[in-house]
Amino acid sequence: MSNRFILNLIGAHKVEYLSVFIFTAAINILMLSPSWYMLEVYDRVLSSKDMNTLLGLSLVVVFLYVVYGFLERYRGLILLNVSDALDTEIISLIYQDTLETRRSLLPPQTTISDLNNIKQFLTGQPIFAFLDAPWFLIYLLTIYLLHPVLGLIALISILILIVLATINQLSYASKLDEAKKCMVNEHAVIQDAIRGVESISAMGMKKNIIVKLKTLREEYLNNLQTASFRSVNLSALSKFLRTAIQSVTLGYGAYLAVHNQMYLR
């Protein structure tokens, strides 16, 4: 399936994708509701000790949460309908091409697999990640406008977390690949042993086969354990840094607010 074909698919559902884009923008703005609520409580309620203000703010933020939930739901439903429509539009073409073409460059199961991959990207979590990504820059710019030092802290924090995530993925994936190779070798030895069980018994090789299987199993478990150990350590470090960075940012933001150095107030 060519890129032009995929673009045509998106163009055929441009109204739905435009709705998803608008909903995504609103959802990302509403994700700031907890932070806004916390700031308003500290700024208005704690200083005035007015329960009516607290009640009013609480009702507003609950309403925003309800709107957020509905937008999330309808955004998912829109893509679910697009997914069904794409399947209906494309699968008939695939079946027709399979039945009419004597020699297909790709087997039908491969083509259907490609269709599923395209649907997964265009109507699943990847498209949400693609639409949410630009808001990272908007959030970063907003923090920078509050104060350049806060923006610098946020930028450095993001870079550190990205580096940790990359190291985690690379170190985990390498050992996991080695573990998979050991598992494949173990299954291959078992299959060979099953096919030649009589010869193995006649030649007295049973003990050697068992030793080999145990060795492969130990290598598999060691690689898997090493991968999990690395992942656990880096994940714990990442969570620690995320929590610490939030506290540092809030603390420094409070310091700037006390000294009237916040630019957007």
XYZ file of C-alpha atoms in Angstrom:
265
model
C 0.000 0.000 0.000
C 1.520 3.288 -1.148
C 1.765 6.499 0.838
C -0.638 8.130 -1.634
C -3.205 5.429 -0.926
C -2.911 6.068 2.812
C -3.260 9.831 2.298
C -6.382 9.196 0.237
C -7.798 7.139 3.104
C -7.169 9.968 5.545
C -8.645 12.489 3.088
C -11.810 10.443 2.786
C -12.329 10.860 6.538
C -10.935 14.368 6.941
C -14.028 15.574 8.804
C -13.602 12.853 11.416
C -9.880 13.511 11.777
C -10.517 17.265 12.054
C -12.946 16.529 14.886
C -10.350 14.328 16.567
C -7.767 17.106 16.209
C -10.113 19.667 17.812
C -11.030 17.257 20.608
C -7.327 16.559 21.213
C -6.602 20.274 21.535
C -9.429 20.686 24.047
C -8.349 17.574 25.974
C -4.774 18.792 26.300
C -5.977 22.158 27.580
C -8.306 20.473 30.069
C -5.405 18.357 31.344
C -4.197 21.555 33.017
C -7.333 21.619 35.194
C -5.726 19.953 38.262
C -2.816 22.408 38.204
C -5.177 25.352 37.736
C -7.375 24.137 40.605
C -4.394 23.742 42.939
C -3.072 27.220 42.116
C -6.489 28.822 42.571
C -6.992 27.117 45.936
C -3.619 28.293 47.199
C -4.083 31.798 45.794
C -7.732 32.489 46.608
C -9.037 30.036 49.211
C -6.134 29.791 51.649
C -5.643 33.532 51.734
C -9.337 34.414 52.113
C -10.511 31.259 53.929
C -13.764 31.596 51.975
C -15.644 28.295 51.727
C -17.926 29.639 48.994
C -14.895 30.272 46.807
C -13.670 26.741 47.481
C -17.088 25.305 46.609
C -17.296 27.341 43.416
C -13.812 26.324 42.275
C -14.536 22.681 43.095
C -17.746 22.706 41.055
C -15.950 24.312 38.113
C -13.122 21.772 38.129
C -15.561 18.851 38.440
C -17.427 20.213 35.408
C -14.114 20.423 33.511
C -13.353 16.799 34.446
C -16.757 15.716 33.111
C -16.137 17.575 29.840
C -12.688 15.975 29.650
C -14.180 12.508 30.088
C -16.825 13.051 27.415
C -14.259 14.389 24.944
C -12.020 11.365 25.538
C -14.977 9.050 24.989
C -16.214 10.684 21.805
C -12.703 10.971 20.403
C -12.313 7.222 20.828
C -15.761 6.535 19.332
C -14.966 8.643 16.260
C -11.806 6.654 15.566
C -13.680 3.421 16.221
C -16.168 4.335 13.486
C -13.297 5.303 11.166
C -11.676 1.927 11.848
C -14.845 0.069 10.846
C -15.220 2.229 7.736
C -11.610 1.650 6.671
C -11.998 -2.085 7.071
C -15.193 -2.077 4.998
C -13.634 0.053 2.260
C -10.316 -1.778 1.957
C -11.021 -5.432 2.698
C -13.335 -5.824 -0.311
C -10.565 -4.443 -2.560
C -8.087 -6.908 -1.075
C -10.422 -9.865 -1.569
C -11.227 -8.809 -5.128
C -7.557 -8.359 -6.007
C -6.709 -11.729 -4.457
C -9.380 -13.558 -6.440
C -8.809 -11.800 -9.771
C -5.012 -11.661 -9.817
C -3.342 -14.912 -10.734
C 0.027 -13.902 -9.442
C 0.020 -11.509 -6.556
C 3.276 -9.923 -5.461
C 2.276 -10.454 -1.845
C 0.244 -13.255 -0.278
C -3.224 -12.213 0.933
C -2.333 -12.793 4.585
C 0.511 -10.280 4.246
C -1.789 -7.715 2.663
C -4.398 -8.165 5.399
C -1.647 -7.846 8.005
C -0.593 -4.566 6.392
C -4.213 -3.423 6.524
C -4.370 -4.187 10.247
C -1.136 -2.272 10.838
C -2.458 0.744 8.948
C -5.716 0.652 10.883
C -3.833 0.366 14.149
C -1.816 3.486 13.334
C -4.664 5.566 11.906
C -7.268 4.672 14.528
C -5.352 3.465 17.596
C -3.022 4.850 20.245
C -0.266 5.869 17.751
C -2.478 8.567 16.227
C -3.242 9.898 19.715
C 0.486 10.098 20.466
C 1.052 11.829 17.120
C -1.619 14.439 17.870
C -0.517 14.950 21.487
C 3.174 15.431 20.619
C 2.975 19.118 19.526
C 1.446 20.057 22.879
C 4.730 19.212 24.543
C 6.225 22.323 22.897
C 3.224 24.444 23.910
C 3.541 23.360 27.544
C 7.275 24.014 27.461
C 6.748 27.482 25.970
C 4.137 28.296 28.621
C 6.541 27.341 31.405
C 9.267 29.434 29.768
C 6.940 32.453 29.637
C 6.340 32.100 33.370
C 10.104 32.364 33.895
C 13.083 31.380 31.711
C 14.716 29.421 34.534
C 11.576 27.308 34.953
C 11.613 26.640 31.215
C 15.285 25.652 31.409
C 14.556 23.276 34.310
C 11.707 21.699 32.343
C 13.825 21.329 29.193
C 16.785 19.747 31.024
C 14.406 17.433 32.882
C 12.804 16.297 29.631
C 16.203 15.603 28.060
C 17.307 13.581 31.097
C 14.117 11.497 31.060
C 14.448 10.901 27.306
C 18.044 9.708 27.767
C 16.991 7.381 30.601
C 14.122 5.985 28.531
C 16.481 5.375 25.581
C 19.070 3.641 27.770
C 16.322 1.541 29.343
C 14.977 0.486 25.952
C 18.385 -0.352 24.488
C 19.695 -2.258 27.514
C 16.427 -4.138 27.999
C 15.995 -4.961 24.315
C 19.530 -6.337 23.874
C 19.212 -8.810 26.719
C 15.671 -9.676 25.731
C 16.851 -10.523 22.206
C 19.509 -12.799 23.646
C 16.882 -14.464 25.834
C 14.667 -15.043 22.785
C 17.580 -16.618 20.898
C 18.197 -19.011 23.795
C 14.503 -19.911 23.856
C 14.501 -20.573 20.103
C 17.609 -22.760 20.439
C 15.995 -24.633 23.311
C 12.877 -25.355 21.246
C 15.047 -26.436 18.299
C 16.977 -28.902 20.475
C 13.712 -30.288 21.867
C 12.281 -30.758 18.364
C 15.468 -32.479 17.177
C 15.420 -34.695 20.245
C 11.796 -35.680 19.611
C 12.547 -36.582 16.006
C 15.616 -38.607 16.956
C 14.493 -40.005 20.284
C 15.282 -43.603 19.323
C 18.785 -42.758 18.102
C 19.465 -40.698 21.208
C 18.449 -43.567 23.476
C 20.475 -46.088 21.475
C 23.625 -43.934 21.546
C 23.258 -42.968 25.217
C 23.054 -39.246 24.497
C 20.093 -38.524 26.752
C 22.206 -37.037 29.550
C 24.082 -34.789 27.122
C 20.814 -33.519 25.640
C 19.416 -32.782 29.115
C 22.604 -30.923 30.086
C 22.411 -28.866 26.901
C 18.758 -28.027 27.512
C 19.502 -26.997 31.093
C 22.354 -24.787 29.885
C 20.130 -23.069 27.330
C 17.405 -22.638 29.926
C 19.846 -21.084 32.390
C 21.120 -18.687 29.728
C 17.535 -17.745 28.873
C 16.647 -17.073 32.513
C 19.887 -15.163 33.176
C 19.337 -12.875 30.196
C 15.697 -12.352 31.128
C 16.611 -11.617 34.738
C 19.349 -9.177 33.694
C 16.939 -7.376 31.365
C 14.289 -7.134 34.090
C 16.890 -6.015 36.659
C 18.090 -3.194 34.400
C 14.542 -2.163 33.558
C 13.499 -2.066 37.221
C 16.508 0.047 38.225
C 16.127 2.570 35.415
C 12.358 2.734 35.891
C 12.802 3.463 39.612
C 15.397 6.139 38.822
C 13.084 7.684 36.236
C 10.138 7.813 38.662
C 12.366 9.312 41.357
C 13.572 12.030 38.988
C 10.045 12.814 37.782
C 8.806 13.261 41.347
C 11.869 15.246 42.403
C 11.674 17.492 39.342
C 8.020 18.297 40.045
C 8.866 19.281 43.616
C 11.871 21.349 42.542
C 9.808 23.138 39.894
C 6.952 23.884 42.304
C 9.378 25.005 44.998
C 11.275 27.323 42.683
C 8.000 28.611 41.250
C 6.834 29.466 44.774
C 10.141 31.244 45.412
C 9.672 33.333 42.259
C 6.064 34.118 43.175
C 7.052 35.292 46.665
C 9.626 37.658 45.132
C 7.190 38.820 42.408
C 9.353 37.460 39.624
C 6.689 35.451 37.791
C 6.068 37.069 34.408
C 2.488 35.835 33.836
C 0.414 36.737 36.834
